[in-house]
Amino acid sequence: MKKLLILGAGTAGTMMANKMRKTLSRNEWDITIVDQFKTHYYQPGFLFIPFGIYSKNDVIKPKNDFFPVGVNVIFSEISKIEPKDNRVILGDGVALKYDYLLIATGTRTAPEETDGLLGSLWYKDIFDFYTIDGAVALAEYFKTWKGGKLVVNITELPFKCPVAPLEFVFFADAFFTERGMRDKVDITYVTPLPGAFTKPRATKMLGELLEQKNINIIPDFNIMEVDNDNKKIIDFGGQEIPFDCLVTIPTNLGADFIETSGLGDDMNFVKTDKHTLRQVDHDNIFVIGDAANIPTSKAGSVAHFAAEIVEENLMCAIEGRELTATFDGHANCYIETGYGKGTLIDFNYDTEPLPGSFPFPGLGPFGLLKVTRTNHYGKLLFRWIYWHILLKGKDMPIESEMQMAGKKL
Amino acid sequence: MSIKTIAGVEVNVNDEGYMEDASQWTKEIASEIAKEEGVELTDKHFEVIDFVRGKISAGEGLTIRGIGKSGVVNAKEFYALFPGAPLKKVTKISGVPKPTSCI
């Protein structure tokens, strides 16, 4: 029997286990998936928890619910990949051989990378919302918070779901307005980017939304440390920003074993060909999702669009053909803007987010770079789609390749 | 793209003044671009510039984190040498393309 080994059973790994079990013959191929945790988190839902819209139970299910029959599941830590010997060493020393390896170990928040972030105020006045613990702790904190300076700070690029911090401040504006205390809350968005987002049109549109909602933006801020005693953040240039409540998006890193296995860049993201999604040094290793160092968003939508490409190229490699599928970096992000409305961006490596309608040209129902109620319902509906369609690797009525039809230049 | 005379040499630059051909670069050109950016180059600056040019010629990406872990300078020293927007400044002075940030 030949062996396909999948590392990581998050969104990307689970989707691929489902897809490949359908594609690869059961008589010829063993498929094994490894993950250290037994709980699957619906990560797009974390954003909703601090504002009491979702609770913890809305975003968790057992991972075992989503694996197809005929896939071996191992819950274990991973200590190393040894690509020359085509094997992976697990935390307990057990070695797993593979013919093909798929890395889907994602990214994690690394607050320890910033001096003072894990100091005396951590989970007292400083929170993250990219972990279930942080999101739940922040929900409790907001229930009794009397107001003050709310500072949302992005530590460094790249980070998972680049629109989530914007959604967070939009939600915060609506949340404190609805509680009748918006005048007591000063919201500041502090980012290392030169504006609200990277690409020109989305930056302009989202920057204007921040202004309309009376949210301050401080760009080009690269945090050096947190001063817990004086409650302020300080950047490398010496600029200081005081806070009463700091919501941090910590440094994102890939898995530690990527570094020790010699496969990563300086943030432990796997060096990956951005078009074929194959690891740059090893022909029998492919990479999908946040774990890859490709220059697009770290987001579930990207993993979803990449899944078809990886499936096709993996089959090409297995059958000894040239890799025929090319990934375009397609990302598609619903952005909550508060008050039951949202906007939507759709883009890839070469095309910035443009205005228009999606997925059907002229019809929508979703509006690109427009704030509409339908966009918000699209995002809420997505949780159901995620659990029931996306993770199971079933087809969705959206092309993997980004479409120009319906977009206005 | 246009031609600009820097330190007496004609070089190709883009709209933002970044050199388009790293092989045209000289230390004299670096010093003159640095002056426009308000930086007076020291030996330490040139150590960082060497590292940056080495990374680019090896086809690797540049990040503040990478430079901070280079052993040449740490992140704080890097900011002190090229104040404000260190990555944008150091690449311009080193005659290599402006780093793109993508999310």
Short mmCIF file of C-alpha atoms in Angstrom, two decimals:
data_model
loop_
_atom_site.label_atom_id
_atom_site.label_comp_id
_atom_site.label_asym_id
_atom_site.label_seq_id
_atom_site.Cartn_x
_atom_site.Cartn_y
_atom_site.Cartn_z
CA MET A 1 0.00 0.00 0.00
CA LYS A 2 1.16 3.50 -0.76
CA LYS A 3 0.81 6.15 1.90
CA LEU A 4 -0.55 9.70 1.84
CA LEU A 5 0.15 11.47 5.11
CA ILE A 6 -1.68 14.67 6.03
CA LEU A 7 -0.31 16.81 8.87
CA GLY A 8 -2.94 19.00 10.52
CA ALA A 9 -6.69 18.43 10.74
CA GLY A 10 -7.95 21.98 10.66
CA THR A 11 -9.99 23.45 7.83
CA ALA A 12 -7.46 22.66 5.08
CA GLY A 13 -6.34 19.22 6.28
CA THR A 14 -9.88 18.00 6.90
CA MET A 15 -11.05 19.16 3.47
CA MET A 16 -8.13 17.39 1.81
CA ALA A 17 -8.69 14.14 3.74
CA ASN A 18 -12.27 14.10 2.42
CA LYS A 19 -11.29 14.97 -1.13
CA MET A 20 -8.38 12.54 -1.40
CA ARG A 21 -10.27 9.61 0.13
CA LYS A 22 -12.77 10.00 -2.71
CA THR A 23 -10.07 10.33 -5.36
CA LEU A 24 -7.48 7.74 -4.32
CA SER A 25 -8.21 4.03 -4.67
CA ARG A 26 -8.82 2.33 -1.33
CA ASN A 27 -6.99 -0.76 -2.55
CA GLU A 28 -3.80 1.13 -3.27
CA TRP A 29 -3.67 4.05 -0.87
CA ASP A 30 -3.60 4.42 2.89
CA ILE A 31 -4.50 7.92 4.08
CA THR A 32 -3.47 9.05 7.56
CA ILE A 33 -4.16 12.40 9.17
CA VAL A 34 -2.39 13.67 12.30
CA ASP A 35 -3.38 16.48 14.64
CA GLN A 36 -2.54 17.27 18.26
CA PHE A 37 -6.05 18.47 19.18
CA LYS A 38 -9.41 16.68 19.15
CA THR A 39 -11.62 19.76 18.85
CA HIS A 40 -12.40 21.50 15.58
CA TYR A 41 -12.97 25.24 15.93
CA TYR A 42 -15.06 27.28 13.52
CA GLN A 43 -12.49 30.06 13.60
CA PRO A 44 -14.50 32.70 11.68
CA GLY A 45 -16.89 32.54 14.66
CA PHE A 46 -14.28 33.70 17.21
CA LEU A 47 -14.86 37.31 16.11
CA PHE A 48 -18.50 37.13 17.22
CA ILE A 49 -17.80 35.81 20.74
CA PRO A 50 -16.52 39.01 22.47
CA PHE A 51 -19.76 40.76 21.50
CA GLY A 52 -22.04 38.00 22.78
CA ILE A 53 -23.32 37.05 19.31
CA TYR A 54 -21.89 33.53 19.47
CA SER A 55 -20.91 31.50 22.51
CA LYS A 56 -18.19 28.88 22.77
CA ASN A 57 -20.66 26.09 21.95
CA ASP A 58 -21.49 27.70 18.61
CA VAL A 59 -17.94 27.28 17.31
CA ILE A 60 -16.77 23.85 18.46
CA LYS A 61 -17.37 20.30 17.29
CA PRO A 62 -15.32 17.11 17.60
CA LYS A 63 -12.80 16.70 14.75
CA ASN A 64 -13.85 13.07 14.48
CA ASP A 65 -17.23 14.17 13.10
CA PHE A 66 -15.60 15.34 9.87
CA PHE A 67 -13.23 12.57 8.81
CA PRO A 68 -14.44 10.17 6.13
CA VAL A 69 -14.51 6.42 6.60
CA GLY A 70 -11.23 4.87 5.52
CA VAL A 71 -8.87 7.52 6.88
CA ASN A 72 -6.56 6.68 9.80
CA VAL A 73 -6.67 9.39 12.45
CA ILE A 74 -3.82 9.91 14.90
CA PHE A 75 -4.08 12.47 17.69
CA SER A 76 -0.49 13.31 18.51
CA GLU A 77 2.04 16.10 18.49
CA ILE A 78 4.47 16.18 15.57
CA SER A 79 8.13 16.61 16.35
CA LYS A 80 9.84 16.53 12.95
CA ILE A 81 9.59 15.93 9.23
CA GLU A 82 12.56 14.07 7.75
CA PRO A 83 12.04 14.71 4.03
CA LYS A 84 15.14 12.81 2.90
CA ASP A 85 13.82 9.62 4.51
CA ASN A 86 10.19 10.36 3.61
CA ARG A 87 9.04 10.10 7.18
CA VAL A 88 7.51 12.09 10.00
CA ILE A 89 8.45 11.65 13.65
CA LEU A 90 5.59 12.05 16.12
CA GLY A 91 5.90 13.48 19.63
CA ASP A 92 6.25 10.03 21.20
CA GLY A 93 9.03 9.06 18.77
CA VAL A 94 6.90 6.92 16.47
CA ALA A 95 7.92 7.29 12.81
CA LEU A 96 5.33 7.44 10.02
CA LYS A 97 6.53 6.72 6.48
CA TYR A 98 4.92 8.44 3.53
CA ASP A 99 5.00 8.42 -0.26
CA TYR A 100 3.32 11.82 -0.40
CA LEU A 101 3.07 14.38 2.37
CA LEU A 102 0.54 17.18 2.68
CA ILE A 103 1.35 19.88 5.22
CA ALA A 104 -1.69 21.70 6.63
CA THR A 105 -0.50 22.67 10.10
CA GLY A 106 -1.67 26.26 9.87
CA THR A 107 -0.49 29.15 11.96
CA ARG A 108 -0.65 29.98 15.66
CA THR A 109 -0.61 33.22 17.61
CA ALA A 110 2.71 33.85 19.35
CA PRO A 111 2.20 36.62 21.93
CA GLU A 112 5.52 35.63 23.53
CA GLU A 113 7.26 37.27 20.54
CA THR A 114 6.42 40.79 21.80
CA ASP A 115 8.05 42.07 24.99
CA GLY A 116 5.54 42.71 27.76
CA LEU A 117 2.53 41.29 25.93
CA LEU A 118 2.27 38.32 28.30
CA GLY A 119 2.88 40.62 31.30
CA SER A 120 0.72 41.42 34.33
CA LEU A 121 -2.20 42.71 32.24
CA TRP A 122 -2.58 39.63 30.01
CA TYR A 123 -6.23 38.53 30.13
CA LYS A 124 -6.88 41.34 32.64
CA ASP A 125 -6.83 44.37 30.33
CA ILE A 126 -5.05 42.80 27.34
CA PHE A 127 -6.78 40.19 25.19
CA ASP A 128 -6.57 38.45 21.85
CA PHE A 129 -9.62 37.13 20.00
CA TYR A 130 -7.86 34.66 17.68
CA THR A 131 -7.99 31.94 20.35
CA ILE A 132 -11.10 30.54 22.01
CA ASP A 133 -9.72 31.41 25.46
CA GLY A 134 -9.00 35.00 24.48
CA ALA A 135 -12.36 35.51 22.78
CA VAL A 136 -14.28 34.09 25.77
CA ALA A 137 -12.24 36.11 28.29
CA LEU A 138 -12.86 39.29 26.31
CA ALA A 139 -16.62 38.59 26.21
CA GLU A 140 -16.64 38.40 30.02
CA TYR A 141 -14.55 41.61 30.26
CA PHE A 142 -16.82 43.63 27.95
CA LYS A 143 -19.90 42.66 30.01
CA THR A 144 -18.80 44.95 32.83
CA TRP A 145 -16.34 47.32 31.13
CA LYS A 146 -17.05 50.95 31.95
CA GLY A 147 -15.35 52.32 28.83
CA GLY A 148 -12.10 54.13 28.10
CA LYS A 149 -9.45 53.79 25.44
CA LEU A 150 -9.95 50.63 23.38
CA VAL A 151 -6.84 50.00 21.28
CA VAL A 152 -6.76 47.26 18.63
CA ASN A 153 -3.20 46.51 17.54
CA ILE A 154 -1.84 44.33 14.73
CA THR A 155 1.65 43.21 15.72
CA GLU A 156 3.15 42.23 12.38
CA LEU A 157 2.42 40.72 8.98
CA PRO A 158 1.34 38.22 7.86
CA PHE A 159 -1.57 37.34 10.14
CA LYS A 160 -4.58 35.11 9.79
CA CYS A 161 -7.78 36.59 8.36
CA PRO A 162 -6.53 40.11 7.63
CA VAL A 163 -10.00 41.65 7.70
CA ALA A 164 -10.95 40.35 11.17
CA PRO A 165 -9.33 43.24 13.13
CA LEU A 166 -11.35 45.70 11.01
CA GLU A 167 -14.52 43.73 11.64
CA PHE A 168 -13.65 43.76 15.32
CA VAL A 169 -13.57 47.57 15.52
CA PHE A 170 -16.74 47.86 13.41
CA PHE A 171 -18.49 45.44 15.78
CA ALA A 172 -17.10 47.30 18.81
CA ASP A 173 -18.53 50.59 17.49
CA ALA A 174 -22.00 49.01 17.08
CA PHE A 175 -21.80 47.06 20.37
CA PHE A 176 -20.97 50.08 22.53
CA THR A 177 -23.46 52.27 20.65
CA GLU A 178 -26.23 49.75 21.32
CA ARG A 179 -25.26 49.70 25.00
CA GLY A 180 -25.54 53.49 25.12
CA MET A 181 -21.89 54.04 26.03
CA ARG A 182 -20.19 54.79 22.72
CA ASP A 183 -19.36 58.30 23.99
CA LYS A 184 -17.31 56.68 26.77
CA VAL A 185 -15.31 54.43 24.42
CA ASP A 186 -12.48 55.80 22.32
CA ILE A 187 -11.62 53.23 19.60
CA THR A 188 -8.19 53.30 17.93
CA TYR A 189 -6.98 50.94 15.20
CA VAL A 190 -3.18 50.62 15.24
CA THR A 191 -1.53 48.87 12.30
CA PRO A 192 1.92 48.35 10.78
CA LEU A 193 0.33 48.89 7.34
CA PRO A 194 0.25 52.37 5.76
CA GLY A 195 -3.59 52.31 5.84
CA ALA A 196 -6.65 50.24 6.72
CA PHE A 197 -5.77 47.47 4.23
CA THR A 198 -3.05 46.69 1.68
CA LYS A 199 -4.71 47.22 -1.67
CA PRO A 200 -5.71 50.77 -2.81
CA ARG A 201 -9.47 50.57 -3.41
CA ALA A 202 -10.28 48.42 -0.39
CA THR A 203 -8.04 50.64 1.76
CA LYS A 204 -9.93 53.74 0.63
CA MET A 205 -13.36 52.18 1.16
CA LEU A 206 -12.51 50.67 4.55
CA GLY A 207 -10.62 53.80 5.65
CA GLU A 208 -13.73 55.88 4.95
CA LEU A 209 -15.85 53.43 6.96
CA LEU A 210 -13.49 53.82 9.93
CA GLU A 211 -13.83 57.59 9.67
CA GLN A 212 -17.65 57.46 9.44
CA LYS A 213 -17.74 55.30 12.54
CA ASN A 214 -15.46 57.67 14.43
CA ILE A 215 -12.68 55.10 14.77
CA ASN A 216 -9.14 56.52 14.87
CA ILE A 217 -6.46 54.89 12.75
CA ILE A 218 -2.74 55.00 13.49
CA PRO A 219 -0.79 53.52 10.53
CA ASP A 220 2.88 52.53 10.19
CA PHE A 221 3.10 51.46 13.83
CA ASN A 222 5.46 48.54 14.46
CA ILE A 223 5.07 47.53 18.08
CA MET A 224 8.26 46.98 20.08
CA GLU A 225 6.85 46.42 23.57
CA VAL A 226 3.93 46.73 25.95
CA ASP A 227 4.44 48.88 29.06
CA ASN A 228 2.14 47.15 31.58
CA ASP A 229 2.79 49.67 34.41
CA ASN A 230 1.81 52.73 32.38
CA LYS A 231 -0.67 50.91 30.11
CA LYS A 232 0.76 51.89 26.77
CA ILE A 233 2.20 50.29 23.66
CA ILE A 234 5.48 51.59 22.23
CA ASP A 235 6.77 51.16 18.69
CA PHE A 236 10.34 50.89 17.39
CA GLY A 237 10.27 54.54 16.40
CA GLY A 238 9.43 55.56 19.99
CA GLN A 239 5.76 56.43 19.42
CA GLU A 240 3.58 55.66 22.47
CA ILE A 241 -0.16 54.89 22.53
CA PRO A 242 -1.99 54.67 25.87
CA PHE A 243 -4.78 52.12 26.35
CA ASP A 244 -7.33 51.03 28.95
CA CYS A 245 -8.15 47.86 27.04
CA LEU A 246 -5.72 46.45 24.49
CA VAL A 247 -6.92 43.91 21.95
CA THR A 248 -3.87 42.44 20.26
CA ILE A 249 -3.42 40.46 17.08
CA PRO A 250 -0.16 38.78 18.10
CA THR A 251 2.62 37.69 15.77
CA ASN A 252 1.54 34.67 13.71
CA LEU A 253 4.01 31.83 13.29
CA GLY A 254 3.90 28.46 11.57
CA ALA A 255 4.43 25.27 13.56
CA ASP A 256 7.79 25.03 15.38
CA PHE A 257 8.64 21.68 13.79
CA ILE A 258 8.60 23.33 10.34
CA GLU A 259 11.69 25.28 11.43
CA THR A 260 13.51 22.28 12.90
CA SER A 261 12.67 20.27 9.77
CA GLY A 262 14.36 22.93 7.62
CA LEU A 263 11.29 23.59 5.47
CA GLY A 264 10.30 27.08 6.55
CA ASP A 265 10.94 30.78 6.17
CA ASP A 266 11.85 33.02 9.10
CA MET A 267 8.31 32.79 10.48
CA ASN A 268 8.14 28.99 10.14
CA PHE A 269 5.80 29.11 7.15
CA VAL A 270 6.59 26.38 4.65
CA LYS A 271 8.43 27.54 1.53
CA THR A 272 5.86 26.82 -1.16
CA ASP A 273 5.60 27.47 -4.89
CA LYS A 274 2.75 29.99 -5.06
CA HIS A 275 1.28 28.53 -8.27
CA THR A 276 1.75 24.74 -7.93
CA LEU A 277 1.47 24.69 -4.09
CA ARG A 278 4.31 22.20 -3.96
CA GLN A 279 7.08 22.57 -1.39
CA VAL A 280 9.99 24.25 -3.16
CA ASP A 281 12.67 21.65 -2.29
CA HIS A 282 10.76 18.36 -2.22
CA ASP A 283 8.68 16.97 -5.07
CA ASN A 284 6.53 14.73 -2.88
CA ILE A 285 5.46 17.40 -0.39
CA PHE A 286 2.51 19.74 -0.97
CA VAL A 287 1.29 22.54 1.26
CA ILE A 288 -2.19 23.96 1.80
CA GLY A 289 -3.74 26.66 3.94
CA ASP A 290 -2.15 29.03 6.45
CA ALA A 291 0.99 26.88 6.75
CA ALA A 292 2.18 27.95 3.27
CA ASN A 293 4.28 31.08 2.79
CA ILE A 294 2.39 32.08 -0.38
CA PRO A 295 1.62 35.81 -0.73
CA THR A 296 -2.14 35.77 -0.22
CA SER A 297 -4.48 35.94 2.77
CA LYS A 298 -4.27 33.32 5.48
CA ALA A 299 -7.95 32.41 5.40
CA GLY A 300 -10.31 29.50 5.04
CA SER A 301 -11.55 30.74 1.67
CA VAL A 302 -8.01 30.59 0.30
CA ALA A 303 -7.58 27.03 1.59
CA HIS A 304 -10.91 26.12 0.01
CA PHE A 305 -9.92 27.51 -3.41
CA ALA A 306 -6.46 25.96 -3.10
CA ALA A 307 -7.89 22.52 -2.31
CA GLU A 308 -8.88 21.79 -5.91
CA ILE A 309 -5.43 22.88 -7.12
CA VAL A 310 -3.64 20.68 -4.60
CA GLU A 311 -5.86 17.72 -5.42
CA GLU A 312 -5.16 18.04 -9.15
CA ASN A 313 -1.41 18.59 -8.75
CA LEU A 314 -1.05 15.81 -6.22
CA MET A 315 -2.69 13.44 -8.71
CA CYS A 316 -0.37 14.72 -11.47
CA ALA A 317 2.65 14.03 -9.27
CA ILE A 318 1.41 10.59 -8.24
CA GLU A 319 0.78 9.63 -11.88
CA GLY A 320 4.12 11.04 -13.00
CA ARG A 321 2.67 13.87 -15.10
CA GLU A 322 3.59 17.54 -15.17
CA LEU A 323 1.69 19.64 -12.64
CA THR A 324 -1.21 21.18 -14.57
CA ALA A 325 -3.14 23.24 -11.98
CA THR A 326 -2.10 26.80 -11.17
CA PHE A 327 -3.24 28.65 -8.08
CA ASP A 328 -4.09 32.33 -8.55
CA GLY A 329 -4.16 33.28 -4.85
CA HIS A 330 -7.95 33.67 -4.86
CA ALA A 331 -9.41 34.99 -1.59
CA ASN A 332 -13.01 35.89 -0.80
CA CYS A 333 -13.82 37.63 2.48
CA TYR A 334 -17.12 38.72 3.99
CA ILE A 335 -16.47 41.70 6.23
CA GLU A 336 -18.90 42.48 9.05
CA THR A 337 -19.40 46.23 9.38
CA GLY A 338 -21.85 46.20 12.32
CA TYR A 339 -25.61 46.92 12.62
CA GLY A 340 -26.53 43.79 10.65
CA LYS A 341 -24.61 44.80 7.55
CA GLY A 342 -21.47 43.68 5.82
CA THR A 343 -19.26 44.11 2.79
CA LEU A 344 -17.40 41.64 0.60
CA ILE A 345 -14.02 41.54 -1.14
CA ASP A 346 -12.84 39.10 -3.81
CA PHE A 347 -9.25 39.20 -5.05
CA ASN A 348 -6.13 37.24 -6.02
CA TYR A 349 -2.33 37.61 -6.42
CA ASP A 350 -2.70 40.07 -9.32
CA THR A 351 -6.13 41.70 -9.00
CA GLU A 352 -6.95 43.94 -6.06
CA PRO A 353 -10.46 43.91 -4.54
CA LEU A 354 -12.78 45.72 -6.96
CA PRO A 355 -16.38 46.92 -6.68
CA GLY A 356 -19.17 44.96 -8.40
CA SER A 357 -21.48 42.02 -7.68
CA PHE A 358 -20.80 38.40 -6.65
CA PRO A 359 -20.98 35.56 -7.58
CA PHE A 360 -23.36 36.31 -10.47
CA PRO A 361 -22.37 39.32 -12.62
CA GLY A 362 -24.91 42.14 -12.29
CA LEU A 363 -27.21 40.06 -10.07
CA GLY A 364 -25.23 39.39 -6.94
CA PRO A 365 -26.83 38.72 -4.56
CA PHE A 366 -23.71 39.95 -2.80
CA GLY A 367 -22.21 43.41 -3.36
CA LEU A 368 -18.44 43.81 -3.64
CA LEU A 369 -17.00 46.76 -1.69
CA LYS A 370 -20.57 47.79 -0.78
CA VAL A 371 -22.15 47.72 2.67
CA THR A 372 -25.35 45.67 2.47
CA ARG A 373 -27.62 43.56 4.68
CA THR A 374 -27.34 40.59 2.29
CA ASN A 375 -23.56 40.46 2.75
CA HIS A 376 -24.08 40.09 6.51
CA TYR A 377 -26.54 37.22 6.00
CA GLY A 378 -24.00 35.64 3.66
CA LYS A 379 -21.53 35.56 6.52
CA LEU A 380 -24.04 34.10 9.01
CA LEU A 381 -25.14 31.47 6.49
CA PHE A 382 -21.53 30.55 5.96
CA ARG A 383 -21.25 28.83 9.37
CA TRP A 384 -23.77 26.23 8.22
CA ILE A 385 -22.01 25.86 4.85
CA TYR A 386 -18.69 25.42 6.65
CA TRP A 387 -19.78 22.55 8.87
CA HIS A 388 -21.96 20.76 6.30
CA ILE A 389 -20.37 21.34 2.89
CA LEU A 390 -16.92 22.89 3.03
CA LEU A 391 -15.18 20.63 5.56
CA LYS A 392 -16.57 17.54 3.88
CA GLY A 393 -14.85 18.59 0.68
CA LYS A 394 -18.06 18.90 -1.32
CA ASP A 395 -18.34 21.27 -4.26
CA MET A 396 -19.55 24.83 -3.82
CA PRO A 397 -21.09 26.99 -6.58
CA ILE A 398 -18.05 29.29 -6.65
CA GLU A 399 -15.15 28.93 -9.08
CA SER A 400 -11.70 28.33 -7.57
CA GLU A 401 -10.21 30.72 -10.05
CA MET A 402 -11.15 34.34 -9.43
CA GLN A 403 -13.61 35.66 -12.04
CA MET A 404 -13.44 39.16 -13.56
CA ALA A 405 -17.10 39.10 -14.70
CA GLY A 406 -19.20 41.26 -12.38
CA LYS A 407 -16.25 43.40 -11.36
CA LYS A 408 -15.82 47.07 -12.29
CA LEU A 409 -12.32 48.32 -13.08
CA MET B 1 10.53 54.00 -15.49
CA SER B 2 12.96 56.83 -15.95
CA ILE B 3 16.66 57.59 -15.94
CA LYS B 4 18.13 59.51 -13.05
CA THR B 5 21.68 60.69 -12.51
CA ILE B 6 22.86 59.72 -9.05
CA ALA B 7 26.44 60.36 -7.93
CA GLY B 8 27.31 61.13 -11.54
CA VAL B 9 25.97 57.82 -12.87
CA GLU B 10 22.84 57.33 -14.97
CA VAL B 11 20.62 54.65 -13.43
CA ASN B 12 17.14 53.29 -14.14
CA VAL B 13 14.62 54.11 -11.43
CA ASN B 14 10.89 53.56 -11.03
CA ASP B 15 8.24 56.17 -10.14
CA GLU B 16 9.10 55.96 -6.47
CA GLY B 17 12.84 56.31 -7.02
CA TYR B 18 13.72 52.64 -6.47
CA MET B 19 16.55 51.41 -8.70
CA GLU B 20 15.46 48.82 -11.25
CA ASP B 21 18.83 47.21 -11.89
CA ALA B 22 20.69 46.20 -8.73
CA SER B 23 23.91 45.74 -10.73
CA GLN B 24 24.10 49.50 -11.39
CA TRP B 25 24.42 50.12 -7.66
CA THR B 26 27.58 51.53 -6.06
CA LYS B 27 28.40 52.71 -2.56
CA GLU B 28 28.46 56.29 -3.83
CA ILE B 29 24.95 55.92 -5.20
CA ALA B 30 23.85 54.48 -1.85
CA SER B 31 25.26 57.49 0.00
CA GLU B 32 23.48 59.92 -2.28
CA ILE B 33 20.08 58.17 -2.05
CA ALA B 34 20.60 57.96 1.73
CA LYS B 35 21.10 61.72 1.88
CA GLU B 36 17.77 62.25 0.11
CA GLU B 37 16.21 59.98 2.73
CA GLY B 38 17.86 61.92 5.54
CA VAL B 39 20.29 59.16 6.50
CA GLU B 40 24.08 59.57 6.85
CA LEU B 41 25.63 56.16 6.12
CA THR B 42 28.13 54.58 8.53
CA ASP B 43 29.97 51.25 8.38
CA LYS B 44 27.10 49.67 10.33
CA HIS B 45 24.65 50.87 7.68
CA PHE B 46 26.76 49.20 5.00
CA GLU B 47 26.79 45.92 6.92
CA VAL B 48 22.99 45.96 6.82
CA ILE B 49 23.00 46.97 3.15
CA ASP B 50 25.33 44.04 2.33
CA PHE B 51 22.97 41.68 4.12
CA VAL B 52 19.95 43.09 2.25
CA ARG B 53 21.63 42.87 -1.16
CA GLY B 54 22.76 39.33 -0.38
CA LYS B 55 19.22 38.25 0.52
CA ILE B 56 17.77 39.75 -2.66
CA SER B 57 20.41 38.28 -4.96
CA ALA B 58 19.68 34.89 -3.37
CA GLY B 59 16.04 35.38 -4.36
CA GLU B 60 14.83 35.51 -0.77
CA GLY B 61 12.27 37.83 0.77
CA LEU B 62 12.98 40.60 3.23
CA THR B 63 11.24 41.16 6.52
CA ILE B 64 12.06 43.26 9.56
CA ARG B 65 12.00 40.01 11.53
CA GLY B 66 14.53 38.44 9.15
CA ILE B 67 16.87 41.40 9.43
CA GLY B 68 16.41 41.40 13.22
CA LYS B 69 17.50 37.74 13.33
CA SER B 70 20.37 38.26 10.86
CA GLY B 71 23.06 38.69 13.49
CA VAL B 72 24.00 42.03 11.87
CA VAL B 73 21.55 44.15 13.86
CA ASN B 74 18.49 43.52 16.00
CA ALA B 75 15.14 45.07 15.11
CA LYS B 76 15.59 48.02 17.45
CA GLU B 77 19.03 48.86 16.03
CA PHE B 78 17.64 48.50 12.51
CA TYR B 79 14.96 51.11 13.26
CA ALA B 80 17.59 53.39 14.78
CA LEU B 81 19.77 53.16 11.64
CA PHE B 82 16.91 53.74 9.18
CA PRO B 83 14.32 55.72 11.15
CA GLY B 84 10.64 55.81 10.25
CA ALA B 85 10.13 53.15 7.60
CA PRO B 86 13.32 51.08 7.82
CA LEU B 87 12.49 48.40 5.26
CA LYS B 88 11.42 50.94 2.61
CA LYS B 89 14.50 53.06 3.25
CA VAL B 90 17.06 50.29 3.35
CA THR B 91 15.82 48.73 0.11
CA LYS B 92 15.85 52.07 -1.69
CA ILE B 93 19.40 52.79 -0.51
CA SER B 94 20.51 49.24 -1.35
CA GLY B 95 19.29 49.54 -4.94
CA VAL B 96 16.83 46.65 -4.65
CA PRO B 97 13.03 46.56 -5.17
CA LYS B 98 10.63 47.90 -2.54
CA PRO B 99 9.28 44.99 -0.50
CA THR B 100 5.63 44.23 -1.11
CA SER B 101 3.40 43.52 1.83
CA CYS B 102 0.55 41.28 0.99
CA ILE B 103 -2.30 40.09 3.14
#
